[in-house]
XYZ file of C-alpha atoms in Angstrom:
310
model
C 49.814 23.145 1.001
C 47.558 24.161 3.631
C 48.207 27.731 3.090
C 46.567 27.190 -0.650
C 42.640 28.288 -1.338
C 40.365 26.916 -1.644
C 40.616 28.867 -6.145
C 43.499 26.608 -6.646
C 40.662 23.727 -6.940
C 38.728 24.364 -10.304
C 36.718 20.997 -10.496
C 35.538 18.326 -9.301
C 33.932 14.225 -10.709
C 31.380 13.156 -9.716
C 31.884 9.391 -9.215
C 27.911 8.644 -9.254
C 25.867 5.775 -7.895
C 28.484 3.012 -10.225
C 31.498 2.737 -12.797
C 30.657 0.269 -14.354
C 29.402 1.609 -17.777
C 26.682 -0.514 -18.873
C 24.945 -0.036 -15.278
C 25.151 3.723 -15.768
C 23.262 3.358 -19.111
C 20.354 1.662 -17.266
C 20.230 3.859 -14.126
C 20.574 7.254 -16.722
C 17.090 5.394 -18.192
C 15.405 5.308 -14.577
C 16.314 8.113 -13.169
C 15.929 10.031 -16.401
C 11.709 8.905 -16.141
C 11.780 9.521 -11.956
C 12.794 13.387 -12.974
C 10.609 13.989 -15.541
C 7.401 12.842 -13.232
C 8.551 14.960 -10.373
C 8.805 17.192 -12.999
C 5.433 16.856 -14.800
C 3.355 15.112 -10.948
C 4.238 19.138 -9.199
C 3.828 21.340 -11.604
C 0.299 19.819 -12.020
C -0.244 20.300 -9.004
C 1.376 23.802 -8.698
C -0.699 24.919 -11.284
C -4.541 22.511 -9.669
C -4.238 24.740 -7.165
C -2.904 28.247 -8.461
C -5.879 27.876 -10.642
C -8.544 26.092 -8.715
C -11.110 28.666 -6.340
C -12.035 25.960 -4.272
C -8.469 24.456 -3.371
C -7.570 27.173 -1.392
C -7.783 26.509 2.152
C -4.164 26.307 4.375
C -3.585 22.663 2.925
C -3.289 23.183 -0.368
C -1.558 26.664 0.045
C 1.289 24.651 2.383
C 1.022 21.304 -0.323
C 1.571 24.152 -3.612
C 4.585 25.811 -1.815
C 5.609 22.496 -1.100
C 5.902 21.368 -4.918
C 6.920 24.022 -6.085
C 9.801 23.169 -3.599
C 9.932 19.224 -4.211
C 10.685 20.776 -8.388
C 13.814 23.245 -7.729
C 15.032 20.120 -4.562
C 15.380 17.386 -6.999
C 16.778 19.896 -9.744
C 19.278 21.013 -7.774
C 20.844 17.296 -7.889
C 18.738 15.072 -10.858
C 20.077 16.863 -14.485
C 23.165 17.052 -13.009
C 23.968 12.909 -12.308
C 21.680 11.280 -15.064
C 24.447 13.974 -17.210
C 26.702 12.158 -15.681
C 26.233 8.918 -16.570
C 27.056 9.662 -20.552
C 30.428 10.615 -19.485
C 33.085 8.605 -18.303
C 34.495 11.932 -15.975
C 31.083 13.898 -14.136
C 33.272 17.414 -13.396
C 31.704 19.820 -11.879
C 33.379 23.336 -11.684
C 33.654 24.461 -8.147
C 31.451 27.564 -8.334
C 29.172 24.793 -9.723
C 29.780 22.805 -6.881
C 29.378 24.892 -3.959
C 26.318 27.050 -5.837
C 24.844 22.854 -5.656
C 25.852 22.381 -1.829
C 23.222 25.530 -1.378
C 20.562 24.716 -3.524
C 20.598 21.122 -2.145
C 20.616 22.688 1.628
C 18.434 25.939 1.341
C 15.608 23.948 -0.978
C 15.796 20.609 1.468
C 15.719 22.855 4.846
C 12.886 24.767 3.397
C 11.300 21.329 2.643
C 11.722 20.148 6.189
C 9.509 23.278 7.874
C 6.703 23.552 5.338
C 6.346 20.037 6.209
C 6.129 21.201 9.664
C 3.336 23.931 9.035
C 1.307 21.484 7.605
C 2.321 18.292 10.539
C 1.343 22.440 12.669
C -2.021 22.565 9.998
C -3.106 19.054 10.634
C -3.495 19.609 14.694
C -5.008 22.627 14.364
C -7.433 20.726 11.840
C -8.048 18.155 14.092
C -7.561 19.479 17.756
C -9.431 23.042 17.543
C -11.885 22.870 14.492
C -13.758 24.927 15.879
C -10.179 27.497 15.819
C -9.693 26.773 12.938
C -10.340 29.111 10.887
C -8.994 31.844 12.867
C -5.655 30.311 14.096
C -5.263 28.932 11.029
C -5.901 33.117 8.928
C -4.364 33.394 5.416
C -2.131 35.341 7.344
C -0.290 32.791 9.787
C 0.096 30.784 6.898
C 1.727 33.696 4.280
C 3.923 33.981 7.566
C 4.333 30.384 8.177
C 6.118 29.961 5.036
C 8.132 32.568 4.623
C 10.032 32.251 8.297
C 10.170 28.347 6.370
C 12.301 30.177 3.727
C 13.970 33.060 5.195
C 15.503 30.317 7.639
C 16.576 26.910 4.529
C 18.097 29.511 3.277
C 20.156 30.739 6.631
C 20.519 27.129 6.772
C 22.599 27.015 3.665
C 24.410 29.745 4.489
C 25.843 28.399 7.732
C 26.884 25.737 5.694
C 28.367 26.188 2.111
C 30.171 29.840 3.394
C 32.296 27.209 5.904
C 33.179 23.735 3.594
C 33.351 27.326 0.050
C 36.645 28.659 2.556
C 38.440 25.855 2.925
C 41.514 24.958 0.935
C 41.444 22.832 -1.588
C 44.837 21.240 -3.586
C 43.994 18.054 -3.927
C 42.877 15.035 -4.544
C 39.103 16.677 -6.860
C 36.641 13.064 -6.933
C 33.718 13.496 -4.473
C 32.106 10.065 -4.114
C 28.863 11.224 -4.251
C 26.797 12.396 -6.866
C 26.240 15.380 -5.565
C 28.698 17.840 -3.668
C 27.573 18.162 -0.096
C 29.324 18.548 2.394
C 30.608 15.282 4.461
C 32.320 14.243 1.181
C 34.012 18.062 0.680
C 35.318 17.557 3.463
C 36.926 14.406 3.188
C 38.947 16.562 0.653
C 40.045 19.534 2.212
C 43.623 20.088 2.949
C 42.816 21.188 6.334
C 41.261 19.921 10.069
C 37.507 19.439 9.536
C 36.836 18.144 12.829
C 34.598 21.587 13.749
C 33.309 22.173 10.899
C 32.352 18.024 10.589
C 30.189 18.884 14.172
C 29.106 22.167 12.541
C 26.864 20.469 10.127
C 26.216 17.334 12.984
C 25.310 20.685 14.703
C 23.131 21.891 11.802
C 21.170 20.303 9.693
C 21.592 16.633 12.454
C 19.907 18.819 14.800
C 16.888 21.182 12.649
C 16.566 17.057 10.827
C 16.079 15.585 14.140
C 14.477 17.865 15.753
C 11.650 18.709 12.339
C 10.621 14.852 12.852
C 10.282 14.523 16.503
C 8.622 18.046 16.463
C 6.488 15.897 13.862
C 5.890 12.785 15.590
C 5.021 14.843 18.551
C 2.376 15.810 16.738
C 0.728 12.972 15.376
C 0.714 11.317 18.490
C -0.756 14.211 20.392
C -3.609 13.773 17.438
C -3.929 10.110 18.389
C -4.639 10.052 21.872
C -6.903 12.828 21.184
C -8.849 9.996 19.180
C -10.007 8.109 22.045
C -13.186 6.548 22.432
C -13.484 8.467 18.410
C -15.364 5.845 16.147
C -14.528 3.837 13.542
C -14.895 6.566 10.861
C -13.485 9.092 12.959
C -10.986 7.854 12.602
C -11.062 7.068 9.221
C -11.612 10.502 8.886
C -8.823 11.642 10.036
C -6.343 8.821 8.448
C -7.748 9.978 5.555
C -6.951 13.594 6.028
C -3.383 12.168 7.802
C -2.674 9.624 6.141
C -0.290 11.069 2.874
C 2.182 14.134 5.364
C 2.495 11.024 7.197
C 3.742 8.959 4.546
C 5.838 12.397 3.050
C 7.050 12.438 6.273
C 8.764 9.342 6.663
C 10.181 8.987 3.025
C 12.532 12.384 3.278
C 13.270 12.483 7.035
C 14.134 10.043 7.798
C 16.327 9.114 5.494
C 17.727 12.706 5.823
C 17.765 12.197 9.874
C 19.818 9.151 9.449
C 22.752 10.999 7.358
C 23.047 14.318 9.065
C 23.520 13.507 12.898
C 26.173 10.594 12.887
C 29.628 12.902 13.530
C 31.243 10.724 11.175
C 29.475 8.670 8.294
C 30.288 6.187 5.776
C 30.343 8.083 2.700
C 29.338 5.203 -0.064
C 26.600 4.159 2.596
C 24.818 7.875 2.897
C 24.565 8.119 -0.825
C 22.359 5.099 -1.243
C 20.246 6.608 1.022
C 20.440 10.299 -0.093
C 18.125 8.738 -3.215
C 15.518 8.440 -0.616
C 15.837 11.582 0.486
C 17.029 14.299 -2.894
C 15.362 11.628 -5.930
C 12.612 9.189 -4.059
C 10.395 11.774 -1.855
C 9.602 14.546 -4.511
C 8.529 11.304 -7.290
C 6.156 9.907 -5.099
C 4.718 13.097 -3.625
C 2.821 13.852 -5.620
C 1.392 11.030 -6.115
C 0.566 10.009 -2.260
C -0.867 13.573 -2.419
C -3.192 13.577 -5.360
C -3.847 9.398 -4.749
C -5.577 10.244 -1.663
C -6.824 13.613 -2.107
C -10.857 13.635 -3.822
C -10.796 16.876 -4.322
C -7.150 16.935 -5.864
C -8.810 15.058 -8.129
C -12.049 16.041 -9.106
C -10.232 20.144 -9.450
C -7.801 18.214 -12.466
C -10.270 16.225 -14.058
C -11.328 19.838 -14.706
C -9.097 20.960 -16.588
C -7.862 18.128 -18.476
C -11.373 18.238 -19.272
C -11.868 22.034 -20.117
C -8.188 21.239 -22.028
C -10.037 19.167 -24.645
C -12.701 21.003 -24.619
C -11.210 24.714 -25.898
C -7.996 22.508 -27.744
C -11.794 21.269 -29.397
């Protein structure tokens, strides 16, 4: 059995969030609404930023890429999970499972790096305002986003290739609603302790490092505000509040899941909702509700569209 290769496993069965048929129908409606809100909200932000000449600062450049990544990130897991609520066995092919694993880590890691770049942008805007145009040039912003995408690809390749090469000879039930490294390692017909440690060293260290960098950047920002008036504090918090909220929602749960050497898979399945589905849905609301410029441009776009239809 140990000599069987991965091609012997043709498909996996995703166990999902519940096996109760009544609960699955409720989940279908709820998560379908979540997914529709996620895609429509993030695409609206992409359309708003790309169609406006006023939203051309680095913050909106990063926000546009973040929203695009959120659409891709949620689309990796949500459609398979939602369709699985309508069938008895939610099956996914071996190739589809590996592709989902790759996409999950590719877009997830890219989002982590973009959030880190956004934190640096906020740090420069608040602590180095006079040098902001020089330090945050369009060329540098483009390179930061390019590095984020390249880093996400490299991270995902390092996670996916070793997992895809493992022998899978049964059972084929994945105790999760998507294919991830930990659940698949439990199904492999081989000693996977090295791969498990590599997951912690890769995903765990990246999540924890970026989270600590983000926290440190905001501690430095808050320390630099000593002696500022209440108006100054309010201005800074309005600039950074949205980003801090997104960081906590996304990196907090993902760091909790991936930094542990061993974990309860049922617990991981519940926590995963808070970094795969909830943040991509809330990001458009968080950034638009606290941003007058974005809301203003959106209103203009809506008026322009209504006017053209009339």
